[in-house]
Tab-separated table of C-alpha atoms in Angstrom:
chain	number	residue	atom	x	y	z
A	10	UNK	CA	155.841	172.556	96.508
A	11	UNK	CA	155.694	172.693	92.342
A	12	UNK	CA	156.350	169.350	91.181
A	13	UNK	CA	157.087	170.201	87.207
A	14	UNK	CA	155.766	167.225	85.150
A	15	UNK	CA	157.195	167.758	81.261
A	16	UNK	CA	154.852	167.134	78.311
A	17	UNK	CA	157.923	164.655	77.078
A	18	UNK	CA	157.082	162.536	80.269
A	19	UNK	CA	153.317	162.106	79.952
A	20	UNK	CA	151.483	158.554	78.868
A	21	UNK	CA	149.320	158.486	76.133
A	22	UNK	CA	148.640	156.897	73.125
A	23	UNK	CA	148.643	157.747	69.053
A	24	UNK	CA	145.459	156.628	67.561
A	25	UNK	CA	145.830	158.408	64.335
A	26	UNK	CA	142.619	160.076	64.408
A	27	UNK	CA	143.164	160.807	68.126
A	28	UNK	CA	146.743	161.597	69.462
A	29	UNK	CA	146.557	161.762	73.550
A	30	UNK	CA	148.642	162.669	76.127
A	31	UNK	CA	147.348	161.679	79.936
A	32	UNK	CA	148.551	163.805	82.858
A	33	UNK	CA	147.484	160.818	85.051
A	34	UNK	CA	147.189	156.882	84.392
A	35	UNK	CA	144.287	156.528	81.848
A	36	UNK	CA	143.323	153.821	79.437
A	37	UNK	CA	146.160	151.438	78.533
A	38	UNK	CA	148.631	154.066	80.486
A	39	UNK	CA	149.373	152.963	84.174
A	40	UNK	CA	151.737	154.815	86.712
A	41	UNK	CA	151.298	154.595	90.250
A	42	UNK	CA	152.919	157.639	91.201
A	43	UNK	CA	150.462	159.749	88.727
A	44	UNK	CA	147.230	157.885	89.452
A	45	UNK	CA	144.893	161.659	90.832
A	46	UNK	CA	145.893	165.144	92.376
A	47	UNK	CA	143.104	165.278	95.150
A	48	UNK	CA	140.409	164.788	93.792
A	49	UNK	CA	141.586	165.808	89.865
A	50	UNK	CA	141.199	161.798	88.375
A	51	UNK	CA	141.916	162.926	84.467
A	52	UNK	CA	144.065	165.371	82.637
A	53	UNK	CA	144.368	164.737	79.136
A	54	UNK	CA	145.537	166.659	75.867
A	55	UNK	CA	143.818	165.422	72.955
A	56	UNK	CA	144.368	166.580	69.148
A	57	UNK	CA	141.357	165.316	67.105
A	58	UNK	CA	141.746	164.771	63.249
A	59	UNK	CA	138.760	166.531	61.481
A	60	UNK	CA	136.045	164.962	60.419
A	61	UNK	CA	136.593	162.470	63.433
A	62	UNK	CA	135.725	162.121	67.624
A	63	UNK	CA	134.732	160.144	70.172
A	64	UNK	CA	131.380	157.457	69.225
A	65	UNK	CA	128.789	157.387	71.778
A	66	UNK	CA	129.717	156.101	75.084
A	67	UNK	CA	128.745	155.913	78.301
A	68	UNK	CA	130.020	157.883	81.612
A	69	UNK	CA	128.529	157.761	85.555
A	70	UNK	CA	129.133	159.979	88.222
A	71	UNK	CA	132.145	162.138	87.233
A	72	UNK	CA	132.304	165.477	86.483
A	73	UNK	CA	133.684	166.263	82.680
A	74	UNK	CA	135.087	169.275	81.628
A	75	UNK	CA	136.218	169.998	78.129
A	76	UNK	CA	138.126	173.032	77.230
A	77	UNK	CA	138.696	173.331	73.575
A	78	UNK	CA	142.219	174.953	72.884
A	79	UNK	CA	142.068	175.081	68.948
A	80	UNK	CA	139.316	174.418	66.643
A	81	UNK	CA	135.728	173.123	67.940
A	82	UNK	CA	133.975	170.168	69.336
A	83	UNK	CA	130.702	168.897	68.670
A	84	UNK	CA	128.490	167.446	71.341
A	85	UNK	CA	125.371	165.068	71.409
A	86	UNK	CA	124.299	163.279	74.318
A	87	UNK	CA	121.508	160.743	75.480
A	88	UNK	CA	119.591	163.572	77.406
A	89	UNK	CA	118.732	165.414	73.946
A	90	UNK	CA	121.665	167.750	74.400
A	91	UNK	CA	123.759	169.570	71.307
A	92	UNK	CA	126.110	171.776	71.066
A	93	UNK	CA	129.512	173.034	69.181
A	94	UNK	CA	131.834	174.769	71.611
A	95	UNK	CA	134.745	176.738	70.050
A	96	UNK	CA	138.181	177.480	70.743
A	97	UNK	CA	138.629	179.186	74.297
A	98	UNK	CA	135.222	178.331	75.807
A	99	UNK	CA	133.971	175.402	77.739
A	100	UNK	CA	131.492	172.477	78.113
A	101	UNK	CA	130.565	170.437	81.505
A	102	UNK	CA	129.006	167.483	81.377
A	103	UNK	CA	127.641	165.651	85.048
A	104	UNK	CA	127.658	161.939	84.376
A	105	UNK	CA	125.284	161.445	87.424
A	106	UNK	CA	123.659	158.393	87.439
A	107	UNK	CA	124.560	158.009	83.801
A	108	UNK	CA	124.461	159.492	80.669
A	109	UNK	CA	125.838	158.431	76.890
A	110	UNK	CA	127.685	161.202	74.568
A	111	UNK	CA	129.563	161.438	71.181
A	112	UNK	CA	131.734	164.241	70.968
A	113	UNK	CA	133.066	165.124	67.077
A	114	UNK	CA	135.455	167.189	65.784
A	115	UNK	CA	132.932	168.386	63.041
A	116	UNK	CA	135.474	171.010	61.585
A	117	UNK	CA	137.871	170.630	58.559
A	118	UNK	CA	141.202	171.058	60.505
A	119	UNK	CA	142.909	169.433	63.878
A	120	UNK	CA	140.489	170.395	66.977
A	121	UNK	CA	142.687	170.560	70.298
A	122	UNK	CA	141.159	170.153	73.786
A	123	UNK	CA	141.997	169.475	77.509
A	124	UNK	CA	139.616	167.059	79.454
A	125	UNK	CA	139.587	167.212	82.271
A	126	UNK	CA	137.624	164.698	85.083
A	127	UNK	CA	136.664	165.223	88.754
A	128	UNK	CA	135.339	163.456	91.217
A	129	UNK	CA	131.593	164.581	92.373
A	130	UNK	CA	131.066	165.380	96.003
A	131	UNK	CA	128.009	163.556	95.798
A	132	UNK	CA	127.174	160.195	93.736
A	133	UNK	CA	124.081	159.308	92.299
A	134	UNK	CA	122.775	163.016	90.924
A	135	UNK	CA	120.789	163.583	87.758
A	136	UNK	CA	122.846	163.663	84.332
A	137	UNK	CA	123.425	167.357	82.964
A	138	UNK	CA	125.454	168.958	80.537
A	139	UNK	CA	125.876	172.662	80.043
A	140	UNK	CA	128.586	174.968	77.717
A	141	UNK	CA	129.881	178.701	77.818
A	142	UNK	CA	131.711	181.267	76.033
A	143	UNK	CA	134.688	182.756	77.607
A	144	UNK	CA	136.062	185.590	75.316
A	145	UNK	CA	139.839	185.683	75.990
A	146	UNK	CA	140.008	189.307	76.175
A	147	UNK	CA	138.218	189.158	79.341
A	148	UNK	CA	140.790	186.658	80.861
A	149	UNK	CA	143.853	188.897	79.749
A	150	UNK	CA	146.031	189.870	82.808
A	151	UNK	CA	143.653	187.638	85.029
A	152	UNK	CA	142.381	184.298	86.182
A	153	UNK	CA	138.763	183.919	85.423
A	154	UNK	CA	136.278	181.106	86.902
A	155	UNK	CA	135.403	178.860	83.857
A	156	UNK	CA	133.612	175.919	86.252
A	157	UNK	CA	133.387	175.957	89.827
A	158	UNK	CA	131.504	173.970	92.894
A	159	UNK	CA	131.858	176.969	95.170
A	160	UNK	CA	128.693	179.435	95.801
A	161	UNK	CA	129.160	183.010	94.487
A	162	UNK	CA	130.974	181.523	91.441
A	163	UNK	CA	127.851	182.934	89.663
A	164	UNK	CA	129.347	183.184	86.366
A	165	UNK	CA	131.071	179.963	85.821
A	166	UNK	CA	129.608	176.778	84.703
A	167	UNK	CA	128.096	174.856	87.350
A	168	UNK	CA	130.035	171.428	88.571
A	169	UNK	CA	128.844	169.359	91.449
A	170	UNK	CA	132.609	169.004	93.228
A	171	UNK	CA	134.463	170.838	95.257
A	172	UNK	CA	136.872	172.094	92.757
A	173	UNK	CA	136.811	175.312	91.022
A	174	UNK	CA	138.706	175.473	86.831
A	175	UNK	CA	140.183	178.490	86.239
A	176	UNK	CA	141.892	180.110	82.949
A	177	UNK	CA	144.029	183.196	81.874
A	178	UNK	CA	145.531	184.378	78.882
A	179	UNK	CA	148.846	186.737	80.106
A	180	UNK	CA	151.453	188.637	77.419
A	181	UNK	CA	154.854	188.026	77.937
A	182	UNK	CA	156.350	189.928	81.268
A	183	UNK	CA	152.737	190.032	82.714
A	184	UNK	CA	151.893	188.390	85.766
A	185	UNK	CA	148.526	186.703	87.302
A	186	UNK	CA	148.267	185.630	91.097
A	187	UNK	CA	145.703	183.099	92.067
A	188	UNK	CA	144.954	182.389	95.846
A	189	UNK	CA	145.198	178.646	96.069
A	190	UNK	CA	145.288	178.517	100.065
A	191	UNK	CA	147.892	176.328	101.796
A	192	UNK	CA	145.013	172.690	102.083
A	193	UNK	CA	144.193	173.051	98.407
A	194	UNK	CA	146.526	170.983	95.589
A	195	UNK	CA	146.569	173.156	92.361
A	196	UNK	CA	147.419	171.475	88.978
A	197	UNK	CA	148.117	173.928	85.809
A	198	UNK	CA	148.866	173.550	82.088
A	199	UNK	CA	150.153	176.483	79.766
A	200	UNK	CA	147.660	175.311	76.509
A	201	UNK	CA	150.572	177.773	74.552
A	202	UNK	CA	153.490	179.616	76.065
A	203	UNK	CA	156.103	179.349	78.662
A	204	UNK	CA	155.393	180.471	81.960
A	205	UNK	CA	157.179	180.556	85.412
A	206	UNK	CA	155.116	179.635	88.662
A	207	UNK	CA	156.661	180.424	91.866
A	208	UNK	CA	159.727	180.659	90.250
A	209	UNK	CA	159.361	177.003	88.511
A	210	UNK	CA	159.479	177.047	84.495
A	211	UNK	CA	157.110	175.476	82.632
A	212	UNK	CA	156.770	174.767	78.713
A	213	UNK	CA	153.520	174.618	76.985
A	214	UNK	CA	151.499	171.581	77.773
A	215	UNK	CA	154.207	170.902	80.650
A	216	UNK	CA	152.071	170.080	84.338
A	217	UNK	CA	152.719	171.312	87.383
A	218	UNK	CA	151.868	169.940	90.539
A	219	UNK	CA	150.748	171.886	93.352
A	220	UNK	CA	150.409	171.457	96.808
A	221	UNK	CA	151.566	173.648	99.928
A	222	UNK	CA	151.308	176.662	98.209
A	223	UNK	CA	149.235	179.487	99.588
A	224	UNK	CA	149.402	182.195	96.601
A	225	UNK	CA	150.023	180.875	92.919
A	226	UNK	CA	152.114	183.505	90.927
A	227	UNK	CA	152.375	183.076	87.073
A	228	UNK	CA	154.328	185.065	85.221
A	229	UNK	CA	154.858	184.627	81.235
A	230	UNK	CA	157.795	184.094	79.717
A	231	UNK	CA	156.685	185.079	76.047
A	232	UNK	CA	152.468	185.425	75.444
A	233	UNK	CA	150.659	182.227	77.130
A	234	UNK	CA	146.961	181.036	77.825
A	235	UNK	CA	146.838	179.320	81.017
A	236	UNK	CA	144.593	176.650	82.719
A	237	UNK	CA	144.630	176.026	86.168
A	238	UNK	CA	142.709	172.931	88.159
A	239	UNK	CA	141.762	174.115	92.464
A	240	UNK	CA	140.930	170.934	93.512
A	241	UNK	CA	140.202	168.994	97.181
């Protein structure tokens, strides 16, 4: 079952430096029906004026991935950590037992990201926080593991759920299959393009919702970068 979720329908809020849209209730946006998927808790899509961000703030026990879209975001955390991650690679931060970041669009033009939140398996860990490159060129045609909680994911960042985040960039007419397994509930977002999966049509920042679906099939309508949630 795809349950197609249009970007037009989404919550969120303008904030003039930040405009959000949440995939599931966050903030001052409440829906029952669109409260998790498993154990996915957050989805949002956040454009970030320059010279703005996020102030330091606390977080515990989640598991925070940011992939940045467009532009760059700057990090600095309580632990010491810094770090700028550019467009098309990804940060992870492990709240654990609690940790304080500011993350700043440091650049002179909008920054785009997706954050994304999951539930740890475990509660109570040590803080960490961790980034990577992912060169699109060696997504194209494929899905690539960005994060994962699985073993043998050796090349991904390191989260501490059991959920794996995984990304693609496909031209238009090319197709990507991802094996989701029947249990599983999948949850994907074209960042750009239009895409069909299993047959379903999706715009660019549209959601779909996936559950009972063995293999995942996406096909691109015209060029597309792809983001794709396997979560418990």
């Amino acid at each position: 079952m795809i349950e197609r979720r249009p970007f037009e329908s989404l919550g969120g809020a303008n904030h003039g430096w930040l405009n959000a849209k949440h995939h599931f209730s966050f903030a001052n946006y409440y829906d029952p029906a669109r409260m998790s998927w498993g154990n996915l808790r957050v989805w949002n899509d956040d454009e970030i004026a320059a010279g703005t961000g996020f102030p330091p703030h606390p977080h515990s026990d989640m598991e925070i991935i940011t992939y940045v879209r467009e532009g760059a975001i700057t990090h600095e955390d309580s632990l010491g950590n810094k770090g700028r991650t550019e467009a098309g690679d990804v940060q992870v931060m492990s709240a654990g037992t609690g940790i304080r970041h500011a993350e700043y669009n440091a650049e002179s033009t909008l920054t785009r990201i997706f954050q994304i939140w999951i539930e740890p398996t475990k509660r109570g860990e040590a803080p960490a926080w961790g980034a990577k490159p992912f060169p699109k060129g060696d997504r194209a045609g494929q899905f690539v593991v960005l994060a994962s909680g699985f073993d043998g994911d050796d090349d991904a960042l390191p989260i501490r759920t059991d959920a794996r985040i995984v990304g693609a960039t496909l031209k238009a007419g090319e197709s990507a299959t991802y094996p989701l397994g029947s249990t599983r509930r999948g949850y994907l977002v074209p960042a750009i393009g239009e895409v069909e999966v299993n047959g379903v049509r999706l715009n660019a920042r549209d959601g779909a919702a996936i559950s009972n679906e063995a293999t995942i099939t996406v096909t691109a309508v015209n060029d597309a970068e792809i983001v794709l949630v396997d979560a418990a």
